[in-house]
PDB file of C-alpha atoms in Angstrom:
ATOM      1  CA  MET A   1      19.885 -16.830  12.231  1.00 97.00           C
ATOM      2  CA  THR A   2      17.827 -16.947  15.434  1.00 98.00           C
ATOM      3  CA  ALA A   3      14.190 -16.075  15.743  1.00 97.00           C
ATOM      4  CA  ILE A   4      13.385 -14.311  19.222  1.00 98.00           C
ATOM      5  CA  GLN A   5      10.255 -13.378  20.909  1.00 97.00           C
ATOM      6  CA  ALA A   6      11.113  -9.859  21.760  1.00 98.00           C
ATOM      7  CA  THR A   7      10.472  -6.138  20.770  1.00 97.00           C
ATOM      8  CA  GLU A   8      12.888  -4.179  18.460  1.00 96.00           C
ATOM      9  CA  ASP A   9      13.372  -1.949  21.561  1.00 97.00           C
ATOM     10  CA  GLU A  10      14.261  -4.807  23.661  1.00 98.00           C
ATOM     11  CA  ILE A  11      16.580  -6.261  21.163  1.00 97.00           C
ATOM     12  CA  ARG A  12      18.635  -3.039  20.125  1.00 96.00           C
ATOM     13  CA  PRO A  13      20.601  -2.738  23.460  1.00 97.00           C
ATOM     14  CA  HIS A  14      22.006  -6.298  22.989  1.00 96.00           C
ATOM     15  CA  LEU A  15      23.332  -5.454  19.593  1.00 96.00           C
ATOM     16  CA  ASP A  16      25.439  -2.316  21.119  1.00 94.00           C
ATOM     17  CA  GLY A  17      29.131  -3.070  20.059  1.00 93.00           C
ATOM     18  CA  HIS A  18      27.988  -6.072  17.993  1.00 94.00           C
ATOM     19  CA  HIS A  19      26.806  -4.140  14.843  1.00 90.00           C
ATOM     20  CA  HIS A  20      29.782  -5.470  12.568  1.00 93.00           C
ATOM     21  CA  HIS A  21      28.729  -9.072  13.635  1.00 93.00           C
ATOM     22  CA  VAL A  22      25.060  -9.198  14.189  1.00 97.00           C
ATOM     23  CA  SER A  23      21.950  -7.375  12.886  1.00 97.00           C
ATOM     24  CA  ILE A  24      17.999  -7.783  12.849  1.00 98.00           C
ATOM     25  CA  ALA A  25      17.546  -9.594   9.834  1.00 98.00           C
ATOM     26  CA  ALA A  26      13.585  -9.408  10.111  1.00 97.00           C
ATOM     27  CA  ILE A  27      10.819  -7.770  11.893  1.00 97.00           C
ATOM     28  CA  ASN A  28       7.978 -10.281  11.613  1.00 95.00           C
ATOM     29  CA  SER A  29       5.582  -8.742  14.236  1.00 94.00           C
ATOM     30  CA  PRO A  30       5.959  -6.253  16.843  1.00 94.00           C
ATOM     31  CA  THR A  31       6.933  -8.998  19.493  1.00 95.00           C
ATOM     32  CA  ASN A  32       8.950 -11.474  17.057  1.00 96.00           C
ATOM     33  CA  LEU A  33      12.005 -10.767  15.198  1.00 97.00           C
ATOM     34  CA  VAL A  34      14.985 -12.723  13.630  1.00 98.00           C
ATOM     35  CA  LEU A  35      18.677 -11.905  14.369  1.00 98.00           C
ATOM     36  CA  SER A  36      21.346 -12.769  12.005  1.00 98.00           C
ATOM     37  CA  GLY A  37      25.204 -13.100  12.342  1.00 97.00           C
ATOM     38  CA  ASP A  38      27.670 -14.362  14.487  1.00 96.00           C
ATOM     39  CA  PRO A  39      26.414 -17.803  16.050  1.00 96.00           C
ATOM     40  CA  HIS A  40      28.171 -17.179  19.533  1.00 96.00           C
ATOM     41  CA  THR A  41      26.705 -13.638  19.859  1.00 97.00           C
ATOM     42  CA  LEU A  42      23.097 -14.927  18.704  1.00 97.00           C
ATOM     43  CA  HIS A  43      23.481 -17.882  21.320  1.00 97.00           C
ATOM     44  CA  THR A  44      24.273 -15.255  24.164  1.00 97.00           C
ATOM     45  CA  ILE A  45      21.245 -12.872  23.164  1.00 97.00           C
ATOM     46  CA  ALA A  46      19.079 -16.015  22.765  1.00 98.00           C
ATOM     47  CA  THR A  47      20.081 -17.468  26.129  1.00 98.00           C
ATOM     48  CA  HIS A  48      19.163 -13.999  27.782  1.00 98.00           C
ATOM     49  CA  PHE A  49      15.747 -14.105  26.393  1.00 98.00           C
ATOM     50  CA  GLU A  50      15.202 -17.756  27.066  1.00 98.00           C
ATOM     51  CA  ASN A  51      16.056 -17.030  30.792  1.00 98.00           C
ATOM     52  CA  GLN A  52      13.055 -14.510  30.700  1.00 97.00           C
ATOM     53  CA  GLY A  53      10.715 -17.235  29.436  1.00 98.00           C
ATOM     54  CA  ARG A  54      10.967 -15.934  25.820  1.00 98.00           C
ATOM     55  CA  LYS A  55      10.624 -18.284  22.751  1.00 97.00           C
ATOM     56  CA  THR A  56      13.797 -18.569  20.709  1.00 98.00           C
ATOM     57  CA  LYS A  57      14.477 -20.744  17.695  1.00 97.00           C
ATOM     58  CA  THR A  58      17.745 -21.148  15.795  1.00 97.00           C
ATOM     59  CA  LEU A  59      16.726 -21.323  12.043  1.00 95.00           C
ATOM     60  CA  ASN A  60      18.254 -23.921   9.783  1.00 92.00           C
ATOM     61  CA  VAL A  61      19.795 -21.741   7.079  1.00 93.00           C
ATOM     62  CA  SER A  62      22.835 -21.991   4.818  1.00 93.00           C
ATOM     63  CA  HIS A  63      23.948 -18.333   5.606  1.00 94.00           C
ATOM     64  CA  ALA A  64      23.437 -15.377   8.117  1.00 95.00           C
ATOM     65  CA  PHE A  65      21.249 -13.407   5.501  1.00 96.00           C
ATOM     66  CA  HIS A  66      20.455  -9.886   6.123  1.00 96.00           C
ATOM     67  CA  SER A  67      23.492  -9.372   8.313  1.00 95.00           C
ATOM     68  CA  PRO A  68      27.080  -8.214   7.950  1.00 94.00           C
ATOM     69  CA  ALA A  69      28.071 -11.800   6.922  1.00 94.00           C
ATOM     70  CA  MET A  70      26.528 -10.772   3.469  1.00 95.00           C
ATOM     71  CA  ASP A  71      28.462  -7.552   2.856  1.00 94.00           C
ATOM     72  CA  SER A  72      31.111  -9.354   0.777  1.00 93.00           C
ATOM     73  CA  ALA A  73      28.510 -10.518  -1.618  1.00 94.00           C
ATOM     74  CA  LEU A  74      26.764  -7.032  -2.169  1.00 94.00           C
ATOM     75  CA  THR A  75      29.295  -5.827  -4.785  1.00 94.00           C
ATOM     76  CA  GLN A  76      28.972  -8.854  -6.797  1.00 95.00           C
ATOM     77  CA  LEU A  77      25.092  -9.136  -6.611  1.00 95.00           C
ATOM     78  CA  THR A  78      25.060  -5.259  -7.365  1.00 95.00           C
ATOM     79  CA  HIS A  79      27.163  -5.557 -10.341  1.00 96.00           C
ATOM     80  CA  THR A  80      24.949  -8.736 -11.636  1.00 96.00           C
ATOM     81  CA  ALA A  81      21.793  -6.739 -11.091  1.00 96.00           C
ATOM     82  CA  THR A  82      23.248  -3.879 -13.198  1.00 96.00           C
ATOM     83  CA  THR A  83      23.289  -6.328 -16.192  1.00 97.00           C
ATOM     84  CA  LEU A  84      19.469  -6.730 -15.967  1.00 96.00           C
ATOM     85  CA  THR A  85      16.825  -4.796 -17.866  1.00 96.00           C
ATOM     86  CA  TYR A  86      14.420  -3.031 -15.600  1.00 96.00           C
ATOM     87  CA  HIS A  87      10.837  -1.976 -16.482  1.00 95.00           C
ATOM     88  CA  PRO A  88       8.352   0.214 -14.424  1.00 94.00           C
ATOM     89  CA  PRO A  89       6.119  -2.096 -12.384  1.00 94.00           C
ATOM     90  CA  ARG A  90       2.619  -2.676 -13.705  1.00 95.00           C
ATOM     91  CA  ILE A  91       1.088  -3.599 -10.329  1.00 94.00           C
ATOM     92  CA  PRO A  92       1.993  -2.208  -7.009  1.00 92.00           C
ATOM     93  CA  LEU A  93       4.473  -3.721  -4.810  1.00 94.00           C
ATOM     94  CA  ILE A  94       5.230  -3.263  -0.969  1.00 96.00           C
ATOM     95  CA  SER A  95       8.976  -2.937  -0.379  1.00 97.00           C
ATOM     96  CA  ASN A  96      10.455  -5.279   2.034  1.00 94.00           C
ATOM     97  CA  LEU A  97      13.039  -2.690   3.044  1.00 96.00           C
ATOM     98  CA  THR A  98      10.546  -0.129   4.045  1.00 97.00           C
ATOM     99  CA  GLY A  99       7.285  -2.109   4.655  1.00 97.00           C
ATOM    100  CA  HIS A 100       5.685   0.782   2.291  1.00 98.00           C
ATOM    101  CA  PRO A 101       4.766   0.768  -1.540  1.00 97.00           C
ATOM    102  CA  ALA A 102       8.012   0.467  -3.440  1.00 97.00           C
ATOM    103  CA  THR A 103       8.550   3.543  -6.205  1.00 97.00           C
ATOM    104  CA  THR A 104       9.479   2.924  -9.596  1.00 97.00           C
ATOM    105  CA  GLN A 105      12.919   4.655  -9.013  1.00 96.00           C
ATOM    106  CA  GLN A 106      13.542   1.824  -6.358  1.00 96.00           C
ATOM    107  CA  LEU A 107      12.227  -1.080  -8.318  1.00 96.00           C
ATOM    108  CA  THR A 108      14.518  -0.009 -11.295  1.00 96.00           C
ATOM    109  CA  ASP A 109      17.586   0.226  -9.098  1.00 96.00           C
ATOM    110  CA  PRO A 110      19.961  -2.473  -9.064  1.00 95.00           C
ATOM    111  CA  THR A 111      21.247  -1.338  -5.679  1.00 95.00           C
ATOM    112  CA  TYR A 112      17.777  -1.755  -4.106  1.00 96.00           C
ATOM    113  CA  TRP A 113      17.772  -5.278  -5.201  1.00 93.00           C
ATOM    114  CA  ALA A 114      21.045  -6.090  -3.738  1.00 92.00           C
ATOM    115  CA  GLN A 115      20.185  -4.417  -0.491  1.00 94.00           C
ATOM    116  CA  GLN A 116      17.355  -6.968  -0.167  1.00 93.00           C
ATOM    117  CA  LEU A 117      20.146  -9.590   0.852  1.00 94.00           C
ATOM    118  CA  ARG A 118      21.694  -7.223   3.441  1.00 95.00           C
ATOM    119  CA  ASN A 119      18.830  -5.151   5.210  1.00 96.00           C
ATOM    120  CA  THR A 120      16.104  -5.880   7.721  1.00 97.00           C
ATOM    121  CA  VAL A 121      13.023  -7.438   6.177  1.00 97.00           C
ATOM    122  CA  GLN A 122      10.197  -5.094   7.374  1.00 97.00           C
ATOM    123  CA  PHE A 123       7.356  -7.844   7.144  1.00 95.00           C
ATOM    124  CA  ALA A 124       5.429  -6.500  10.068  1.00 95.00           C
ATOM    125  CA  GLN A 125       5.268  -2.997   8.569  1.00 96.00           C
ATOM    126  CA  ALA A 126       4.204  -4.300   5.214  1.00 95.00           C
ATOM    127  CA  ILE A 127       1.360  -6.380   6.691  1.00 94.00           C
ATOM    128  CA  THR A 128       0.365  -3.116   8.670  1.00 94.00           C
ATOM    129  CA  THR A 129       0.473  -1.232   5.185  1.00 96.00           C
ATOM    130  CA  LEU A 130      -1.460  -3.699   3.349  1.00 94.00           C
ATOM    131  CA  THR A 131      -4.058  -4.106   6.189  1.00 92.00           C
ATOM    132  CA  HIS A 132      -4.560  -0.527   7.179  1.00 92.00           C
ATOM    133  CA  HIS A 133      -3.919   1.412   4.052  1.00 93.00           C
ATOM    134  CA  HIS A 134      -4.899  -0.926   1.327  1.00 92.00           C
ATOM    135  CA  ASN A 135      -7.819  -2.950   2.926  1.00 92.00           C
ATOM    136  CA  VAL A 136      -6.047  -6.410   2.220  1.00 92.00           C
ATOM    137  CA  THR A 137      -7.752  -8.847   4.614  1.00 91.00           C
ATOM    138  CA  THR A 138      -6.550 -12.409   2.960  1.00 90.00           C
ATOM    139  CA  TYR A 139      -2.954 -13.544   2.589  1.00 89.00           C
ATOM    140  CA  LEU A 140      -1.587 -16.361   0.845  1.00 87.00           C
ATOM    141  CA  GLU A 141       1.761 -17.790   2.202  1.00 85.00           C
ATOM    142  CA  LEU A 142       3.833 -19.308  -0.390  1.00 86.00           C
ATOM    143  CA  GLY A 143       6.396 -21.631   0.938  1.00 82.00           C
ATOM    144  CA  PRO A 144       7.416 -24.885   2.362  1.00 83.00           C
ATOM    145  CA  HIS A 145       5.919 -24.030   5.937  1.00 79.00           C
ATOM    146  CA  PRO A 146       3.739 -21.465   7.333  1.00 80.00           C
ATOM    147  CA  THR A 147       6.585 -19.446   8.972  1.00 81.00           C
ATOM    148  CA  LEU A 148       5.103 -16.061   8.513  1.00 83.00           C
ATOM    149  CA  THR A 149       1.136 -16.939   9.074  1.00 80.00           C
ATOM    150  CA  PRO A 150       1.359 -16.788  12.699  1.00 80.00           C
ATOM    151  CA  HIS A 151       2.896 -13.274  12.585  1.00 80.00           C
ATOM    152  CA  THR A 152      -0.080 -11.836  10.953  1.00 83.00           C
ATOM    153  CA  PRO A 153      -2.750 -10.128  12.857  1.00 78.00           C
ATOM    154  CA  ASP A 154      -5.790 -11.716  14.049  1.00 74.00           C
ATOM    155  CA  THR A 155      -7.834  -9.296  11.880  1.00 73.00           C
ATOM    156  CA  THR A 156      -6.510 -11.092   8.745  1.00 81.00           C
ATOM    157  CA  HIS A 157      -6.909 -14.216   7.147  1.00 85.00           C
ATOM    158  CA  THR A 158      -3.790 -16.131   6.178  1.00 86.00           C
ATOM    159  CA  ILE A 159      -3.701 -19.330   4.350  1.00 86.00           C
ATOM    160  CA  PRO A 160      -0.418 -21.384   4.007  1.00 85.00           C
ATOM    161  CA  THR A 161      -0.125 -23.461   1.012  1.00 86.00           C
ATOM    162  CA  LEU A 162       2.292 -26.007   2.222  1.00 82.00           C
ATOM    163  CA  HIS A 163       3.065 -27.496   5.666  1.00 85.00           C
ATOM    164  CA  ASN A 164       5.927 -29.545   7.079  1.00 85.00           C
ATOM    165  CA  ASN A 165       5.083 -33.354   7.514  1.00 86.00           C
ATOM    166  CA  ARG A 166       1.743 -32.989   5.577  1.00 88.00           C
ATOM    167  CA  ASN A 167       0.848 -34.373   2.427  1.00 87.00           C
ATOM    168  CA  GLU A 168       1.635 -31.492  -0.363  1.00 87.00           C
ATOM    169  CA  THR A 169      -1.161 -32.119  -2.811  1.00 89.00           C
ATOM    170  CA  HIS A 170      -3.726 -32.372   0.030  1.00 89.00           C
ATOM    171  CA  THR A 171      -2.387 -29.032   1.846  1.00 86.00           C
ATOM    172  CA  LEU A 172      -2.180 -27.111  -1.382  1.00 85.00           C
ATOM    173  CA  LEU A 173      -5.695 -28.179  -2.655  1.00 88.00           C
ATOM    174  CA  THR A 174      -7.147 -27.314   0.976  1.00 87.00           C
ATOM    175  CA  ALA A 175      -5.496 -23.743   0.538  1.00 84.00           C
ATOM    176  CA  LEU A 176      -7.062 -23.355  -2.977  1.00 85.00           C
ATOM    177  CA  ALA A 177     -10.473 -24.451  -1.567  1.00 86.00           C
TER     178      ALA A 177
END
């Protein structure tokens, strides 16, 4: 997986002919996304954008999530998801698949949950939906490092709970404060 400073429109032509090997894993902001899939193809695309002075970063991950490399796991994940009991949600959720409010039908469908592994994460659209349609102004990033905090708009306040190379207790207590 590789993060690239580029727009979706700039990336799409580089994916032509590679759809069975590489896909857009996440759209984190209008100008930052993550590609996932074949390492050689990712390197070629990243080099193209680096040569334009754009930032790229190879992500340290165990698998090429949200890419065709996950297709072989979808059947088993869907099967496992069908064994769970689903209930209508009591609080609204924003779908990572659409970036819009999730429906009860989506959230109680095992296939929907399996598709989380394979399809593009629509983080930028989710933040837009929350900010502009639900008046959310403050976000709390739960994770080992503030990877998405930099991608939230300047009009919002985002608080990371942990940070690499910083004392966990201090960082968490600072976030809570």
